[in-house]
mmCIF file of C-alpha atoms in Angstrom:
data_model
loop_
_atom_site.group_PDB
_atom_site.id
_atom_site.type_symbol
_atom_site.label_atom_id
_atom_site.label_comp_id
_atom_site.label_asym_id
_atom_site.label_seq_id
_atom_site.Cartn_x
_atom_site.Cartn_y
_atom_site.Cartn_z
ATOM 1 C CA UNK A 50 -2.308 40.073 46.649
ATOM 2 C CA UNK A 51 -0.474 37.170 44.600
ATOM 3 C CA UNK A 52 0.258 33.798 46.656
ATOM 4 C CA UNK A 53 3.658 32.199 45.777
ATOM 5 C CA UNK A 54 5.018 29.016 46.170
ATOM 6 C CA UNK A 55 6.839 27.621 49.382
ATOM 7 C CA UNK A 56 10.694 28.094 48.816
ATOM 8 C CA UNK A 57 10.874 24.207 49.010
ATOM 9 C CA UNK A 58 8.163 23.316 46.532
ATOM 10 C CA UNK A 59 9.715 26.282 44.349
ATOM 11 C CA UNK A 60 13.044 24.714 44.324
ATOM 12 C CA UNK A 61 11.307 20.767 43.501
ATOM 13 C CA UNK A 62 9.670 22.866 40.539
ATOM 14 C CA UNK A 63 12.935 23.887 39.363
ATOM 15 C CA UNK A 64 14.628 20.954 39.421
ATOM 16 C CA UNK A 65 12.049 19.113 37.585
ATOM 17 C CA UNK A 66 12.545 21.740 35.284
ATOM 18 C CA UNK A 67 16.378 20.920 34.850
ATOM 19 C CA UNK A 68 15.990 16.960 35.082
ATOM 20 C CA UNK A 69 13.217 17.316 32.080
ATOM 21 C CA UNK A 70 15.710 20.059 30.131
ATOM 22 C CA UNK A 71 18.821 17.227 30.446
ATOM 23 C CA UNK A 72 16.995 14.090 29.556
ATOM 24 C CA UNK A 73 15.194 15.830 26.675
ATOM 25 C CA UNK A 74 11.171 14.912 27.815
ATOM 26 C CA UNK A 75 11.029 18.701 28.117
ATOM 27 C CA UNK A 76 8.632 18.936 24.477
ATOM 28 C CA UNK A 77 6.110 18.420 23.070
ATOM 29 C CA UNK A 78 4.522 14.606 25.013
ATOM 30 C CA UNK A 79 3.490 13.628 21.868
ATOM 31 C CA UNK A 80 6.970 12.724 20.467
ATOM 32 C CA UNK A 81 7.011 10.107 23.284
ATOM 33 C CA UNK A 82 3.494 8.880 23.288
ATOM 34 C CA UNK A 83 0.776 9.116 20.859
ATOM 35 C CA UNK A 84 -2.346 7.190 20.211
ATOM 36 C CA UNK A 85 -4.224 6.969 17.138
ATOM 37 C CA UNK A 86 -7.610 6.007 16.136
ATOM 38 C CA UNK A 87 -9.459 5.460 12.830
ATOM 39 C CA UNK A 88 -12.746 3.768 11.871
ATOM 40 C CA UNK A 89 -14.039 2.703 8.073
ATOM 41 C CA UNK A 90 -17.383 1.652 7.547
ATOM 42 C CA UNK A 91 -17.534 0.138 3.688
ATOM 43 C CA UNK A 92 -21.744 -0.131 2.793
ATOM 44 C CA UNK A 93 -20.534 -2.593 0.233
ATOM 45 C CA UNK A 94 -19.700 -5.405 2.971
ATOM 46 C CA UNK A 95 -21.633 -3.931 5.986
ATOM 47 C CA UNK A 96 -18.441 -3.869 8.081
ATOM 48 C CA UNK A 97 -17.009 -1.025 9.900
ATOM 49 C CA UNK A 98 -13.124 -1.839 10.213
ATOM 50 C CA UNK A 99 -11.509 -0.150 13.436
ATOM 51 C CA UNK A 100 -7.590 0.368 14.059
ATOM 52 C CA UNK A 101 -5.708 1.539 16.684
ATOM 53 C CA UNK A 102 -2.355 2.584 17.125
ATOM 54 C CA UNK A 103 -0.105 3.648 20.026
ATOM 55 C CA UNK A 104 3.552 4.849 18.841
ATOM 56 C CA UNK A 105 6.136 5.476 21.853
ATOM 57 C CA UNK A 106 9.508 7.166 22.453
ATOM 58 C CA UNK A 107 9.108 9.285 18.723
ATOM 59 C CA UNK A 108 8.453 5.914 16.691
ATOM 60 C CA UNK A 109 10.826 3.682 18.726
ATOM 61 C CA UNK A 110 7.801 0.851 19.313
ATOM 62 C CA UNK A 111 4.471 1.138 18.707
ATOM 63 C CA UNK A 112 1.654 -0.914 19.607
ATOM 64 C CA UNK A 113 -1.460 -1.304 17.269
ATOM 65 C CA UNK A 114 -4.180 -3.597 17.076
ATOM 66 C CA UNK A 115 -7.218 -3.804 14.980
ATOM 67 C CA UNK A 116 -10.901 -5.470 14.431
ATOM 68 C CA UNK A 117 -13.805 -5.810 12.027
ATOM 69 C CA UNK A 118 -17.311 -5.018 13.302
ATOM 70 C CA UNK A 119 -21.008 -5.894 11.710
ATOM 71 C CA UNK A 120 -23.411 -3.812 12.234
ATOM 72 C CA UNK A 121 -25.420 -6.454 14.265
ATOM 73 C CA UNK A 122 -22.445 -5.444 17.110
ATOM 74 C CA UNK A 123 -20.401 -8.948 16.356
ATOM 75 C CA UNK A 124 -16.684 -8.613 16.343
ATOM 76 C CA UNK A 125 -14.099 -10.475 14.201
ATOM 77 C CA UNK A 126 -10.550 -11.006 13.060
ATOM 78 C CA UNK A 127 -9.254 -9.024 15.981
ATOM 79 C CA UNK A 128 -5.268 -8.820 15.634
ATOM 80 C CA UNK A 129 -2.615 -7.602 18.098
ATOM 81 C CA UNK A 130 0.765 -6.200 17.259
ATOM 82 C CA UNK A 131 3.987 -4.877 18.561
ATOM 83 C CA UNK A 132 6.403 -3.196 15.854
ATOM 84 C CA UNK A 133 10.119 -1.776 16.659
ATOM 85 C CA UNK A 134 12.931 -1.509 14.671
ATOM 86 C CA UNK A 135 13.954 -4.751 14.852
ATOM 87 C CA UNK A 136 11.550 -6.680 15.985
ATOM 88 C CA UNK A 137 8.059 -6.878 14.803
ATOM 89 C CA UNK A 138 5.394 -9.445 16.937
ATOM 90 C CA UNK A 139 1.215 -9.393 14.878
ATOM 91 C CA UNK A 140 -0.998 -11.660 16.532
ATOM 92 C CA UNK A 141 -4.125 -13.074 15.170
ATOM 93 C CA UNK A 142 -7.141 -14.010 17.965
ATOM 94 C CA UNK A 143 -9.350 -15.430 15.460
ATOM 95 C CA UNK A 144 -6.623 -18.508 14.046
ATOM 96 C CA UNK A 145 -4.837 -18.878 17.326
ATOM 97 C CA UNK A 146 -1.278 -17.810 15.439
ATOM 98 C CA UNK A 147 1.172 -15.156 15.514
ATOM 99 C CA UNK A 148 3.923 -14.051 12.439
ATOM 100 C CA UNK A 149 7.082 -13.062 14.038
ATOM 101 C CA UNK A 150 9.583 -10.898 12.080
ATOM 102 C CA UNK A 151 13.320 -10.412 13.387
ATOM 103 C CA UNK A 152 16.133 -7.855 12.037
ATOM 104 C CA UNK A 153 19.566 -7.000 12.662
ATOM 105 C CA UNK A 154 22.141 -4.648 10.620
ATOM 106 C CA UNK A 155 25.351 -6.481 9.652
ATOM 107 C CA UNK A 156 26.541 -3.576 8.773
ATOM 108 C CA UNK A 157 25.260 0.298 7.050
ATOM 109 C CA UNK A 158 24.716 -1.736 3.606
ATOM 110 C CA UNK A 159 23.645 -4.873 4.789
ATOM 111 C CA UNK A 160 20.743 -6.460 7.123
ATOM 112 C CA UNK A 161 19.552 -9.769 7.782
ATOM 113 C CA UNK A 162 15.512 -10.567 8.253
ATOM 114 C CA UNK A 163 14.026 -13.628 9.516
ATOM 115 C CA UNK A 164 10.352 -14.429 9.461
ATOM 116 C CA UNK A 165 8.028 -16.797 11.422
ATOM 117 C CA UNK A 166 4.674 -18.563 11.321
ATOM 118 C CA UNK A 167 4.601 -19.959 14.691
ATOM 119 C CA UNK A 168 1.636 -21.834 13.843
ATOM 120 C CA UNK A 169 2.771 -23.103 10.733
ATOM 121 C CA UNK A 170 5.951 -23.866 12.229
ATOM 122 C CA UNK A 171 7.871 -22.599 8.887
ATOM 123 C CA UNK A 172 9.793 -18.879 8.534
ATOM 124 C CA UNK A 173 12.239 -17.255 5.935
ATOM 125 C CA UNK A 174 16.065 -16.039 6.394
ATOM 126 C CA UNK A 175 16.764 -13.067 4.179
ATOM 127 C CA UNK A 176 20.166 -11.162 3.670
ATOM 128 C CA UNK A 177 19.640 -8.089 2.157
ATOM 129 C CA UNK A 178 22.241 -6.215 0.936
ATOM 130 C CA UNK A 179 22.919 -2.215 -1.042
ATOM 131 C CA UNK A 180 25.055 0.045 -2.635
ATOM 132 C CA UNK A 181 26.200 3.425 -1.072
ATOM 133 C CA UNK A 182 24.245 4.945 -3.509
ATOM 134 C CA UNK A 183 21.478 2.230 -3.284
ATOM 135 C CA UNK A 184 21.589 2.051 -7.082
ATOM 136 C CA UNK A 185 22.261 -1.724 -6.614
ATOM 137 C CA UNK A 186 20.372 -3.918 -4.195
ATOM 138 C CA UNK A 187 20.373 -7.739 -3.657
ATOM 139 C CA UNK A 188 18.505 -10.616 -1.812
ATOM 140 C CA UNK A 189 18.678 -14.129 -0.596
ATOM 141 C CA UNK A 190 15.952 -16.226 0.753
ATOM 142 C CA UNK A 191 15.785 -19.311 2.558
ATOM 143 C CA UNK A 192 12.819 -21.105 4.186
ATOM 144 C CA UNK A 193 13.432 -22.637 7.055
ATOM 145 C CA UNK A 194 13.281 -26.085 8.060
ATOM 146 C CA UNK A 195 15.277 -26.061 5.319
ATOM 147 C CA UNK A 196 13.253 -27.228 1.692
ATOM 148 C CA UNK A 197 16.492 -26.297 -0.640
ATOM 149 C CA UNK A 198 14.491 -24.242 -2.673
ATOM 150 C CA UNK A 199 16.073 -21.035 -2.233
ATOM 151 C CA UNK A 200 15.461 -17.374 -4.170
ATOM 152 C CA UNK A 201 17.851 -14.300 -4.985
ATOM 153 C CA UNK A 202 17.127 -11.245 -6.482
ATOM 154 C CA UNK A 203 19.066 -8.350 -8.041
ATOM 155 C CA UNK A 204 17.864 -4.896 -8.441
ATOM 156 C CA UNK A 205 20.145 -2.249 -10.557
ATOM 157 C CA UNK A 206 19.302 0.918 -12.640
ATOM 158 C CA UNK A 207 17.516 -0.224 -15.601
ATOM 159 C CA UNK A 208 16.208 -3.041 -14.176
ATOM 160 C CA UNK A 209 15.837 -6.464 -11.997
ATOM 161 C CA UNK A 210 16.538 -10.026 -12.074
ATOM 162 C CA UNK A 211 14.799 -12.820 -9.511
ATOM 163 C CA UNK A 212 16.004 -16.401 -9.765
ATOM 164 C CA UNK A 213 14.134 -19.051 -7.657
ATOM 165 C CA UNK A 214 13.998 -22.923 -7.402
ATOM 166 C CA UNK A 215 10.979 -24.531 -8.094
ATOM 167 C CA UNK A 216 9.695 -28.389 -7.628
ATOM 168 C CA UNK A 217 8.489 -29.549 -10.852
ATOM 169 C CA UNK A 218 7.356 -33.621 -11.548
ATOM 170 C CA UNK A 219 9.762 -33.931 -7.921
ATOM 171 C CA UNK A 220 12.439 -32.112 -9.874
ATOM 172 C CA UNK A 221 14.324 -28.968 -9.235
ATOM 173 C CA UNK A 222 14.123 -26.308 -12.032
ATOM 174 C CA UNK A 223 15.194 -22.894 -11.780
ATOM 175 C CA UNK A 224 12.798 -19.787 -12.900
ATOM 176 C CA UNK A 225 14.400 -16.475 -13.978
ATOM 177 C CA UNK A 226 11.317 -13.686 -13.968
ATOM 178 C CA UNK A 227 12.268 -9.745 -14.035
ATOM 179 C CA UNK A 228 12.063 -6.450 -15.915
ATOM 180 C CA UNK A 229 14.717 -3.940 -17.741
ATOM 181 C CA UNK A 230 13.775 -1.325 -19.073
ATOM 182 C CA UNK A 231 15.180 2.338 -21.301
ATOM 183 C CA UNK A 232 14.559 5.574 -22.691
ATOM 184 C CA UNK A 233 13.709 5.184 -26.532
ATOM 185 C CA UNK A 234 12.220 7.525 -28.624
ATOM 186 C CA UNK A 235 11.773 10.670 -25.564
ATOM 187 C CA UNK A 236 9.599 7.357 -23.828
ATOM 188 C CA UNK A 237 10.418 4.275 -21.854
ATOM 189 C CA UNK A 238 10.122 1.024 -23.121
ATOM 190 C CA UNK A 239 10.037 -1.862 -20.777
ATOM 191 C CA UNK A 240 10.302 -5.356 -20.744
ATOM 192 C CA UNK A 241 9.106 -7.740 -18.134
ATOM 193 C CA UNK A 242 9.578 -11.512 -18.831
ATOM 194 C CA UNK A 243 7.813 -14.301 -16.155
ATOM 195 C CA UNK A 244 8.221 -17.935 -17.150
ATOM 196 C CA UNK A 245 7.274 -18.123 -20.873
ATOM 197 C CA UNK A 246 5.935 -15.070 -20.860
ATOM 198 C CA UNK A 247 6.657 -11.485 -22.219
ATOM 199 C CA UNK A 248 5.569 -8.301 -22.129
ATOM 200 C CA UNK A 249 6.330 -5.501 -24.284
ATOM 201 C CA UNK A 250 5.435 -2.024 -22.819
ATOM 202 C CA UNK A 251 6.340 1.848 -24.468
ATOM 203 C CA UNK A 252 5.348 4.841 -22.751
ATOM 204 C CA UNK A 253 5.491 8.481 -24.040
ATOM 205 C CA UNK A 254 4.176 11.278 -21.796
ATOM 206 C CA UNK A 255 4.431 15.225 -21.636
ATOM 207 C CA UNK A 256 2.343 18.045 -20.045
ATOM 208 C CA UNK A 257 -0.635 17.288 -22.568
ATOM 209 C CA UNK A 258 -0.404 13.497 -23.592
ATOM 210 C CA UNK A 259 0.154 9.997 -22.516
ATOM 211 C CA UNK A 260 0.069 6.990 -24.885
ATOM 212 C CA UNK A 261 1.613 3.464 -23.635
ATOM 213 C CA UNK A 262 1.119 0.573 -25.906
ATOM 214 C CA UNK A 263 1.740 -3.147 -24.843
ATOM 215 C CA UNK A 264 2.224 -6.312 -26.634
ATOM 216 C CA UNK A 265 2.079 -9.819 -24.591
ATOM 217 C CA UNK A 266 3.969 -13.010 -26.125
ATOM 218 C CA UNK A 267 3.431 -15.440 -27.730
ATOM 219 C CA UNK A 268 -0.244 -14.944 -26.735
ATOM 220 C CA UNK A 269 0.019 -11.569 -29.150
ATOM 221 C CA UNK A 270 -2.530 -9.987 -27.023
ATOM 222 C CA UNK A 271 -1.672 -6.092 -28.200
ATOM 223 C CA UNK A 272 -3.591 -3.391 -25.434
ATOM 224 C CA UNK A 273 -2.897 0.620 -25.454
ATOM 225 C CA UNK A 274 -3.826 3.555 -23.028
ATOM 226 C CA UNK A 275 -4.179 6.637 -24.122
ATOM 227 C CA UNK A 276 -4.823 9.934 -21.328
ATOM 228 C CA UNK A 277 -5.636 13.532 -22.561
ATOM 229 C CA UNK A 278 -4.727 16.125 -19.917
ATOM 230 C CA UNK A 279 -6.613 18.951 -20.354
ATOM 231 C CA UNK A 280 -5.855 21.172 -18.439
ATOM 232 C CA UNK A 281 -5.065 21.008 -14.109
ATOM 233 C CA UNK A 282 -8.809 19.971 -13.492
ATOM 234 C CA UNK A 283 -9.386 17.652 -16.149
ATOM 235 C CA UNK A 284 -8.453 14.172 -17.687
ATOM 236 C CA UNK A 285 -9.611 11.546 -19.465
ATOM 237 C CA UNK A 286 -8.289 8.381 -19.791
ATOM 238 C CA UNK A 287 -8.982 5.242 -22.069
ATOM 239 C CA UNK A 288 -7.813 2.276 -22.391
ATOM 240 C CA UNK A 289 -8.934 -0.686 -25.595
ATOM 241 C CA UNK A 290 -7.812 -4.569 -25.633
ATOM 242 C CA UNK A 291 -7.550 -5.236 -29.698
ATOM 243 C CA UNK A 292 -8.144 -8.971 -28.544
ATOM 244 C CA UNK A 293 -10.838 -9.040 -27.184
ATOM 245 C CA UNK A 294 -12.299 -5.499 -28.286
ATOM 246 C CA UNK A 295 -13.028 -4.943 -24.738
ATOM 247 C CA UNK A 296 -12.196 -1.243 -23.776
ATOM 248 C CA UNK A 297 -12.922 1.323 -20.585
ATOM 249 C CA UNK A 298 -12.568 5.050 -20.315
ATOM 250 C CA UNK A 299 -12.654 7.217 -17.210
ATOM 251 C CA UNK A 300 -13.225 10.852 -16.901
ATOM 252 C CA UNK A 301 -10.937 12.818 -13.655
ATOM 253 C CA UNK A 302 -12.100 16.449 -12.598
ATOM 254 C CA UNK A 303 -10.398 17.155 -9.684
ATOM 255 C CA UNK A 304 -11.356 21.032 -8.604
ATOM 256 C CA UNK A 305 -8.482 21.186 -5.666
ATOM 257 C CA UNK A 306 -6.188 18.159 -3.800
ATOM 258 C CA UNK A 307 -9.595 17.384 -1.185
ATOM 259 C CA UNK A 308 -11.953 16.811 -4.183
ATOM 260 C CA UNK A 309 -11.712 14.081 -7.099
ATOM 261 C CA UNK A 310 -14.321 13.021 -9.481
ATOM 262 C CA UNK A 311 -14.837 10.503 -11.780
ATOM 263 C CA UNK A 312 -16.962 9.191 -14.573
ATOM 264 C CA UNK A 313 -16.379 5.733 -16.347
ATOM 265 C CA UNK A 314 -17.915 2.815 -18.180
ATOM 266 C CA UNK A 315 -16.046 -0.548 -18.660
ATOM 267 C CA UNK A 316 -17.604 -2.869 -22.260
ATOM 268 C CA UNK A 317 -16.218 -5.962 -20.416
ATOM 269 C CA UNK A 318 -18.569 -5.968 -17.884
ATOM 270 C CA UNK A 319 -21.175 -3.605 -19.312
ATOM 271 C CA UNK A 320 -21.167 -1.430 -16.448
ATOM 272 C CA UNK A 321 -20.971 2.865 -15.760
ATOM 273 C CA UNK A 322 -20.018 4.643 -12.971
ATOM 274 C CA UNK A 323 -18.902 7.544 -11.377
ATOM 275 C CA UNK A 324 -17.400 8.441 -8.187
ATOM 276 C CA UNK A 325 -16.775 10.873 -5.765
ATOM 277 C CA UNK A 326 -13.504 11.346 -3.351
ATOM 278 C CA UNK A 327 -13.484 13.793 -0.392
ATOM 279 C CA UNK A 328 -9.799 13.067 0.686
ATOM 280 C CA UNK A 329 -6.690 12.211 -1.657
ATOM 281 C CA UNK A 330 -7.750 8.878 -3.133
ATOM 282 C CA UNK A 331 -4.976 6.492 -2.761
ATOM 283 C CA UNK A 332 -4.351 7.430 0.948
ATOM 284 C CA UNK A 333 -6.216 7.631 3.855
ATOM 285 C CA UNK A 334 -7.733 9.855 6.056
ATOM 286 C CA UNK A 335 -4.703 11.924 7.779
ATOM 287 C CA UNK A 336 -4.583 14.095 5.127
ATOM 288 C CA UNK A 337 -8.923 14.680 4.670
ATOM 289 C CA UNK A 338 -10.948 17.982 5.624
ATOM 290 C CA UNK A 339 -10.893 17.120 9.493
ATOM 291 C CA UNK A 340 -9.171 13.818 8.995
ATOM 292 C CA UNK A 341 -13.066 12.527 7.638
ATOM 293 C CA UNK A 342 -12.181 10.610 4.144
ATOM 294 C CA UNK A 343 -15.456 9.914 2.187
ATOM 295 C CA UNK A 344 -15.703 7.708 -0.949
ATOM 296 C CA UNK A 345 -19.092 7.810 -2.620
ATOM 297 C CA UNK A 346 -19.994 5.595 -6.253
ATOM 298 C CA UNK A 347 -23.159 4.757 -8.217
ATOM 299 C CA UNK A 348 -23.018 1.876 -10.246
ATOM 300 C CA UNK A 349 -25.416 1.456 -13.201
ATOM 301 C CA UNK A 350 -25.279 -2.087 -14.811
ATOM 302 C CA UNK A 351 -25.640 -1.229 -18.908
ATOM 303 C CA UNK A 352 -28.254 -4.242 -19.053
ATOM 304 C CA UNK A 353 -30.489 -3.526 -16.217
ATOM 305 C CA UNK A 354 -30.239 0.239 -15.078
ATOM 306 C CA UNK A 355 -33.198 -0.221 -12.433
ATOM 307 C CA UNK A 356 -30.560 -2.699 -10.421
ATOM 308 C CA UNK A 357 -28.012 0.387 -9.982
ATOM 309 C CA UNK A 358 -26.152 0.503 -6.820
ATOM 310 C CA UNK A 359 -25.089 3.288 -4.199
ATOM 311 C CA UNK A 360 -21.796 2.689 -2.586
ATOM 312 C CA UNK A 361 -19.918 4.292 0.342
ATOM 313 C CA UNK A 362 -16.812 4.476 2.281
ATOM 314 C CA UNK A 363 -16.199 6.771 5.420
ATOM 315 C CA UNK A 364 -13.335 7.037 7.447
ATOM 316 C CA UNK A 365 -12.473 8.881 10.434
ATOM 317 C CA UNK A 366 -9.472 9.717 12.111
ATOM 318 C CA UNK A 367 -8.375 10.738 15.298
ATOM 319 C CA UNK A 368 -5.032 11.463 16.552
ATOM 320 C CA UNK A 369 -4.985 11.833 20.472
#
C-alpha cells in the first residue's frame, strides 16, 4: 500500500515547485554554483601548483584562489581573488598586497578600466573604445598619480599603431612601435617596427607546405621556417638562423586530438628531445581523457648523453 503526503506538506511541495519555476533556480544547480579543482605537479621544480575556483549565479562572480606546494608539505605564494564583471579584487598573502581592477561601460562601444596596486600605491585609467563591427579599436592610458607619460593605441584591419611617452636623459620623447601587414604573392607579408628596429616577415601556406622567411634591420639577421605536412598525423618542422647557423627541427605525430608526439634537436644548445602529450597541448586539463593532462619529455644533452633528463607534468581536474 503506497503512503502519500499530508495535503499540507503536498501543497508546500507545490508551491516550491512554482516559486523555483518563476524565479528560474528550477535547473540544473550548477548554473548557479560550481566549484572547481585542479592540481599540477611539474618534476622539473618539485612543486605541485593547486587552484581552486568557485563560479556563482552562471559566471556572474566567481571566487578562486590558488597555492604552490613542495613536496616537503610547505606552502607558498597563496593568492585570493574575487572576479565579476566589473570588478575584479586578487590578493597576494605572501607580499602583503592586493591589484584591484575596476570597469564600467560608457556606452555598447566604449568602456573605461582602472587598475590598482594598493601596495605600490600607483594604478592605470584606460578608455577603451570599438567599432560596430570591431574592425577598429582604440586605447588610452594614464598612470595615476599622474607621471604625464601617457600611451594610445590603434588597432584596424591590416594592422596597429601604439604611441607612448618615454623619459629619456629627463626628457620626454615619444616611441611609435606596431605592425601592418598584407596579402602578397597568395602569402602575408608583415611588418613590425619597435624603436629602431624592423622586421620583415612573408608567409606562404597551403594543405601541404609552409615557408615564412624573416629579415631583421639594420642588424640583417635573415631566419626562415619551413613545415612539411604530411599527411593528418604527421609534420615536421624546421627552422635555420643564416647568422648564426644555429638551426632546430621538430617532428609532430599526433594519432587523434588526446595524443601528440614529438621529436626535436636544437644546434644552439646541442640538445634532443622528444615529448609526449596526453591532453591538447596548449590547454589544460578540461578537455583530457578524464580531465588527467600528462606531459612527459626526455632530454639528451648532445655532449654528455649519460646526463639525460626525464621530465613530467600531471594535471588533474575536477569539476564538482
Amino acid at each position: 500500500m503506497s503512503e502519500k503526503l499530508p495535503s499540507t506538506m503536498a501543497t508546500s511541495a507545490e508551491s516550491q515547485a512554482v516559486l523555483l519555476d518563476s524565479s528560474g533556480l528550477n535547473g540544473d544547480w550548477r548554473k548557479y554554483a560550481a566549484l572547481k579543482v585542479s592540481t599540477e605537479y611539474d618534476s622539473e621544480d618539485h612543486l605541485f601548483t593547486n587552484k581552486i575556483s568557485a563560479r556563482l549565479m552562471n559566471g556572474l562572480a566567481k571566487f578562486k584562489a590558488s597555492f604552490l606546494r613542495e613536496q616537503g608539505g610547505e606552502l607558498r605564494n597563496p593568492v585570493l581573488g574575487f572576479v565579476s564583471k566589473h570588478l575584479s579584487v586578487l590578493y597576494d598573502h605572501e607580499v602583503r598586497n592586493a591589484l584591484v581592477t575596476l570597469g564600467v561601460d560608457l556606452g555598447s562601444h566604449c568602456q573605461m578600466k582602472y587598475a590598482r596596486d594598493i601596495k605600490a600605491q600607483q594604478g592605470e585609467a584606460k578608455l577603451l573604445a570599438q567599432s560596430p563591427d570591431l574592425k577598429y579599436k582604440a586605447e588610452i592610458s594614464y598612470d595615476l598619480p599622474p607621471t604625464g607619460l601617457s600611451r594610445a593605441a590603434l588597432t584596424f584591419p591590416i594592422g596597429q599603431v601604439r604611441l607612448e611617452e618615454e623619459l629619456i636623459d629627463e626628457q620626454k620623447s615619444l616611441s611609435i612601435n606596431g605592425f601592418v601587414g598584407g596579402t602578397v604573392l597568395n602569402g602575408l607579408l608583415l611588418t613590425e617596427w619597435k624603436d629602431e628596429n624592423i622586421n620583415l616577415k612573408y608567409r606562404y601556406k597551403d594543405k601541404e607546405v609552409t615557408v615564412a622567411p624573416s629579415i631583421s634591420l639594420p642588424m640583417k639577421t635573415p631566419l626562415i621556417s619551413f613545415k612539411r605536412q604530411f599527411d593528418h598525423l604527421n609534420k615536421l618542422s624546421y627552422l635555420y638562423n643564416f647568422d648564426s647557423a644555429a638551426w632546430s627541427a621538430v617532428y609532430k605525430h599526433k594519432p587523434n586530438e588526446s595524443l601528440k608526439i614529438k621529436v626535436g634537436y636544437d644546434s644552439d644548445v646541442r640538445l634532443a628531445w622528444a615529448a609526449a602529450w596526453l591532453g591538447k597541448e596548449d590547454s589544460g586539463a578540461k578537455q583530457a581523457p578524464r580531465k588527467c593532462k600528462v606531459q612527459v619529455m626526455l632530454q639528451v644533452p648532445q655532449d654528455d648523453p649519460r646526463s639525460a633528463v626525464l621530465l613530467f607534468k600531471v594535471k588533474k581536474r575536477w569539476d564538482l
